[in-house]
GROMACS .gro file of C-alpha atoms in nm:
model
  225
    1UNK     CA    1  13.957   9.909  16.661
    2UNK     CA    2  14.306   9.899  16.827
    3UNK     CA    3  14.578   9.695  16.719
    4UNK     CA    4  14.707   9.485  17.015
    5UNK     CA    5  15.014   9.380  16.823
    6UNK     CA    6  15.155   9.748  16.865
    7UNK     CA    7  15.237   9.913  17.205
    8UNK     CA    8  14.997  10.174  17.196
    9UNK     CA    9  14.705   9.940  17.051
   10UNK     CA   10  14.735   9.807  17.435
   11UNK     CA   11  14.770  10.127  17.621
   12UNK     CA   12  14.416  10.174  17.443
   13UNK     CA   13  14.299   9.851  17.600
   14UNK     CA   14  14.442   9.864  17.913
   15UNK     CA   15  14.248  10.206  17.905
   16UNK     CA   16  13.952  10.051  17.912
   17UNK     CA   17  13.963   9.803  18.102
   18UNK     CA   18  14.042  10.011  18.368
   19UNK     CA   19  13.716  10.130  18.300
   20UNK     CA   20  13.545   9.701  18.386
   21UNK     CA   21  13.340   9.708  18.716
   22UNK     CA   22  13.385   9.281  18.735
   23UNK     CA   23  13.714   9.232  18.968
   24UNK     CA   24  13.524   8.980  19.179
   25UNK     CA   25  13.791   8.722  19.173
   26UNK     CA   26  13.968   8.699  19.496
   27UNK     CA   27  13.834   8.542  19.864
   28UNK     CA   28  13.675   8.785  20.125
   29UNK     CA   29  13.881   8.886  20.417
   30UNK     CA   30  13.781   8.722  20.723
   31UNK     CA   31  13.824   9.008  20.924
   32UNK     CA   32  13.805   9.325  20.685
   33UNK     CA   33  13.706   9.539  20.961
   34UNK     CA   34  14.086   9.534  21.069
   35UNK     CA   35  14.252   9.499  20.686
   36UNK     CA   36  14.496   9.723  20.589
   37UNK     CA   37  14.468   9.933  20.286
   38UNK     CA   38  14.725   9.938  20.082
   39UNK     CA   39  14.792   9.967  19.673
   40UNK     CA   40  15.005   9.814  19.417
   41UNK     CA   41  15.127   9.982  19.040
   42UNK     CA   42  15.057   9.770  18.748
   43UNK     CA   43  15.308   9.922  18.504
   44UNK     CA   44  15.305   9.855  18.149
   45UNK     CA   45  15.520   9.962  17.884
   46UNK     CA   46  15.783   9.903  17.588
   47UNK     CA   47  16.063   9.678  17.656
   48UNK     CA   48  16.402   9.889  17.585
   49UNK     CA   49  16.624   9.586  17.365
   50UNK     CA   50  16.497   9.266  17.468
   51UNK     CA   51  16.162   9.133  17.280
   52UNK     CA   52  15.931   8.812  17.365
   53UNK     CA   53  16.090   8.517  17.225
   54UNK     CA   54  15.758   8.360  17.138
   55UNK     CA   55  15.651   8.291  16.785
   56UNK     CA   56  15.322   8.427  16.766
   57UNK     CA   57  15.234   8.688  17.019
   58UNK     CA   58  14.860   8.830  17.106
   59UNK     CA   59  14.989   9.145  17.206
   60UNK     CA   60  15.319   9.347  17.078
   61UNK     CA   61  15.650   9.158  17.148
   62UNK     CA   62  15.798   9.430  17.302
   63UNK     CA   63  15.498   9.521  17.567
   64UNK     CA   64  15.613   9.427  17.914
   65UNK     CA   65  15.482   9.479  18.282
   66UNK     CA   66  15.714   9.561  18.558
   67UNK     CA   67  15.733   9.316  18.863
   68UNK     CA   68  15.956   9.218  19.169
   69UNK     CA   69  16.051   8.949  19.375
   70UNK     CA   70  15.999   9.016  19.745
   71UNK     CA   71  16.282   8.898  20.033
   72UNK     CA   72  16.239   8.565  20.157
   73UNK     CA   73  16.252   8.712  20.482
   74UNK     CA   74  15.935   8.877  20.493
   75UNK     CA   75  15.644   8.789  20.743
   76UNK     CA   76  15.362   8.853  20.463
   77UNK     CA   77  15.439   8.655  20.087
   78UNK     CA   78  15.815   8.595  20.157
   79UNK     CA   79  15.993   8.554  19.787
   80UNK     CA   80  15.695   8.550  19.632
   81UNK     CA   81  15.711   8.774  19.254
   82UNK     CA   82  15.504   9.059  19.287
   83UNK     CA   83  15.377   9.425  19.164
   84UNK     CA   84  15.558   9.706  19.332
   85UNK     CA   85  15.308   9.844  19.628
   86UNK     CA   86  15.254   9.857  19.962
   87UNK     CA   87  15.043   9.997  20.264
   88UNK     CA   88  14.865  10.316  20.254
   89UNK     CA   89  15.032  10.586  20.481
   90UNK     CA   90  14.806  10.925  20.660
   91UNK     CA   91  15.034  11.169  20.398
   92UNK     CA   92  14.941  10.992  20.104
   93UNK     CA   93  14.664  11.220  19.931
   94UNK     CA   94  14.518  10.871  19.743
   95UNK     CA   95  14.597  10.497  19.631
   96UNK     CA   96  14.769  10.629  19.300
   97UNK     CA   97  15.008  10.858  19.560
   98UNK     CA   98  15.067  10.520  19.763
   99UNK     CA   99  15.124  10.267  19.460
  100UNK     CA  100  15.412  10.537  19.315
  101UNK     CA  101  15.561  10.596  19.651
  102UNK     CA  102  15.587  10.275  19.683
  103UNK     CA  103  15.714  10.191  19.350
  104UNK     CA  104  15.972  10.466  19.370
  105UNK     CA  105  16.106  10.313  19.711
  106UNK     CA  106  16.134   9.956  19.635
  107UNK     CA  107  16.229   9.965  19.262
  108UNK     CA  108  16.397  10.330  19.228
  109UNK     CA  109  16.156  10.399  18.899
  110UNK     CA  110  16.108  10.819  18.811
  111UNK     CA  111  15.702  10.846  18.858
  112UNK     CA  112  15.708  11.158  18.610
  113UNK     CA  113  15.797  10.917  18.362
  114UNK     CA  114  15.426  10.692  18.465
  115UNK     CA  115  15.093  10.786  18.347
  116UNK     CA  116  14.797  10.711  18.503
  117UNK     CA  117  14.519  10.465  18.342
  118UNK     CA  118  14.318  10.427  18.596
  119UNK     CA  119  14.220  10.266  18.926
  120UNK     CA  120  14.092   9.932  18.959
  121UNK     CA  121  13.845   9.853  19.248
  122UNK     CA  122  13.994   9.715  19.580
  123UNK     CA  123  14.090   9.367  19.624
  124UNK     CA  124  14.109   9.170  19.902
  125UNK     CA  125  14.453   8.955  19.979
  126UNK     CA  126  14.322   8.743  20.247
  127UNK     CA  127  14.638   8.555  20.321
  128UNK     CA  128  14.751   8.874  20.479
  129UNK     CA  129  14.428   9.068  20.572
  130UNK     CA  130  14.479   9.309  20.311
  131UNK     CA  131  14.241   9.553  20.066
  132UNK     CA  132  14.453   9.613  19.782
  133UNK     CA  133  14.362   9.863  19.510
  134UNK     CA  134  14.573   9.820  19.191
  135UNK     CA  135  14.682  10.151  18.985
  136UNK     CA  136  14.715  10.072  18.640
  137UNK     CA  137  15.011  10.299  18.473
  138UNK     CA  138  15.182  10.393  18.181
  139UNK     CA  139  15.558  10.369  18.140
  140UNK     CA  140  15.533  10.669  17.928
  141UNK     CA  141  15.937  10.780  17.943
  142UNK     CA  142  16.082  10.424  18.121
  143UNK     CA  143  16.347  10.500  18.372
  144UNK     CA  144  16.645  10.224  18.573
  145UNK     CA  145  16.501  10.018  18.778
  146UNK     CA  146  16.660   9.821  19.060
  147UNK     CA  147  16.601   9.642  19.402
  148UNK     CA  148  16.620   9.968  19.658
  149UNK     CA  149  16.615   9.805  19.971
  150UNK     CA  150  16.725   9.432  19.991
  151UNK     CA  151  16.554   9.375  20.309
  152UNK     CA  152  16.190   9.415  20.132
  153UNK     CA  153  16.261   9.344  19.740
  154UNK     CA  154  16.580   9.123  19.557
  155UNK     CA  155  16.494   9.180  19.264
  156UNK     CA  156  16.358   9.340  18.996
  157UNK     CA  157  16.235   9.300  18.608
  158UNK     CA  158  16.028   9.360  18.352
  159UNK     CA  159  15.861   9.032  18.181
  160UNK     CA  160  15.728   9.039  17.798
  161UNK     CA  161  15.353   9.027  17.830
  162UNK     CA  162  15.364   8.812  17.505
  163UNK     CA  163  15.583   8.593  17.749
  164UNK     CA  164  15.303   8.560  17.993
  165UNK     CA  165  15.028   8.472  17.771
  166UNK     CA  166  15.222   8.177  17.616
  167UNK     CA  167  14.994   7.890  17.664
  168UNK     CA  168  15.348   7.691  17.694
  169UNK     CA  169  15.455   7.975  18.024
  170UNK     CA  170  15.082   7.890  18.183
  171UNK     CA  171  14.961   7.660  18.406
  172UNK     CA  172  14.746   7.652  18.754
  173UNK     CA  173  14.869   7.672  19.061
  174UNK     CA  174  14.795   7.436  19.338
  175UNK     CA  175  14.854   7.496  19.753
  176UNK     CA  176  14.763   7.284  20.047
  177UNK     CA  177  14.732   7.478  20.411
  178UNK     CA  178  14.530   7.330  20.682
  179UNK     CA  179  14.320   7.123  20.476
  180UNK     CA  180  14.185   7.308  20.257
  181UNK     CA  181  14.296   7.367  19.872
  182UNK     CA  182  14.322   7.665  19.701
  183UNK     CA  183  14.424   7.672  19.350
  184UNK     CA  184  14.481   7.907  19.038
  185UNK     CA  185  14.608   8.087  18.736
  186UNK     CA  186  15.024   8.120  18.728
  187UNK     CA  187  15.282   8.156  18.470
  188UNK     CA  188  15.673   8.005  18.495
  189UNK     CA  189  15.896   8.246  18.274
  190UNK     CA  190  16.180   8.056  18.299
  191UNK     CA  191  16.193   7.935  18.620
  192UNK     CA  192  16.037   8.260  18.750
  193UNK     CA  193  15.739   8.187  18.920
  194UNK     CA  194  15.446   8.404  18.932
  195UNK     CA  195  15.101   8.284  19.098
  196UNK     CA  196  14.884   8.376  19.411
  197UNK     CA  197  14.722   8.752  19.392
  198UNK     CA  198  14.979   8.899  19.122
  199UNK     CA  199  14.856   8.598  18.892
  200UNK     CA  200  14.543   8.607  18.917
  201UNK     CA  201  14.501   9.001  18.873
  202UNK     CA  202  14.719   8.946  18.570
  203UNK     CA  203  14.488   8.675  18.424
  204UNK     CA  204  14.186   8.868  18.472
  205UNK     CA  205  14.360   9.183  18.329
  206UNK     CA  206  14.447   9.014  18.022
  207UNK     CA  207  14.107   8.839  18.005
  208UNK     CA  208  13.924   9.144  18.042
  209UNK     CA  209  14.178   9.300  17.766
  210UNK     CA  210  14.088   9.023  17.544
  211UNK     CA  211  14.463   8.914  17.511
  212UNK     CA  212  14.420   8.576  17.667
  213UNK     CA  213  14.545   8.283  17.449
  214UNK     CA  214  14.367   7.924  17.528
  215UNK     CA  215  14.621   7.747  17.794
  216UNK     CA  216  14.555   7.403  17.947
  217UNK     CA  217  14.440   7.506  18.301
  218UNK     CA  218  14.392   7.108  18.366
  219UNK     CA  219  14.828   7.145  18.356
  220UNK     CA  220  14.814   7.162  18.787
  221UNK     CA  221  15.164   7.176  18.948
  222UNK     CA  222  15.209   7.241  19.325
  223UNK     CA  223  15.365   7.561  19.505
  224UNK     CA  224  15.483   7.585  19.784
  225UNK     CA  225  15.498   7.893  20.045
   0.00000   0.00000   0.00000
């Protein structure tokens, strides 16, 4: 058995999760004969100096996941925290080619330093008519990363996945558009906001790893877009 509470304990269980089938947890597109395919790299790995400053951790204090913060200007999830990705190009030989494409352009991160876990079934992001397929990755030698292009991305970090499963950083999300009501999973990491798709992959990712700490999911707070 693999010891979550050390870095490589999770690379083990990220392995196989990679390997679940059951990533049924999004709405169908309402028009997935015109979606775009695109992909997105989940990147885990060891946080250089700066551990979770939690008390008791499920996973290793220093494991951490790389996100980004889109621009605010954006037509499609403006400032909304998010994995590096993007849409599928006719020169990119697969999704893993398009998530570390990607990746390198918007946060400047060396790909031979990434190993690939696996591929995760598609996705679909119906707010903009997207099938998404998530790469899960390695950070096997961690390189700088940084915002490339300010127009697209502002900013750039990596969060302590201890951080994230903090019943105390959890609670659900709730959004009101045209009468209807969507709600769910999402984390505030000091003010940093995470909810929508990147949550709710998250959640399921650390469900299906078995990391998942009890939270209050009655604790509902509104977003807004």
């Amino acid at each position: 058995m693999t010891d979550p509470q050390h870095p490589e304990g999770a690379r083990a269980q990220l392995l196989a999760a990679a390997q679940s089938g059951d990533w049924g947890i999004l709405p169908r597109l309402a028009d997935p004969d015109a979606a775009r395919e695109s992909a997105v790299l989940i990147l885990f790995g060891v946080l250089d100096s700066t551990p979770a400053p939690v008390v008791d951790a499920a996973v290793a204090k220093d494991l951490d996941v790389l996100l980004q913060r889109r621009a605010s200007t954006l037509s499609s999830h403006p400032g909304q925290v998010s994995f590096p990705g993007g849409g599928r190009e006719a020169a990119d030989a697969d999704f893993i080619e398009t998530a570390l494409r990607e990746a390198v352009e918007e946060t400047g991160l060396d790909p031979d330093g990434v190993e690939i876990l696996g591929v995760l079934p598609e996705l679909p992001l119906a707010a903009s008519n997207h099938l998404v397929t998530p790469v899960l990755g390695w950070w096997t030698e961690p390189s700088k990363v940084a915002a490339v292009d300010h127009a697209e991305t502002v900013e750039v970090f990596r969060i302590p996945v201890a951080q994230l499963l903090d019943p105390a950083t959890r609670f659900t999300s709730v959004i009101t558009r045209d009468g209807f009501r969507f709600s769910g999973p999402a984390f505030d990491v000091d003010g940093t906001i995470v909810w929508g798709f990147t949550a709710m992959v998250l959640d399921r990712l650390f469900d299906t790893c078995g990391w998942t700490v009890p939270w209050d999911e009655a604790d509902e707070r509104p977003v807004t877009v």
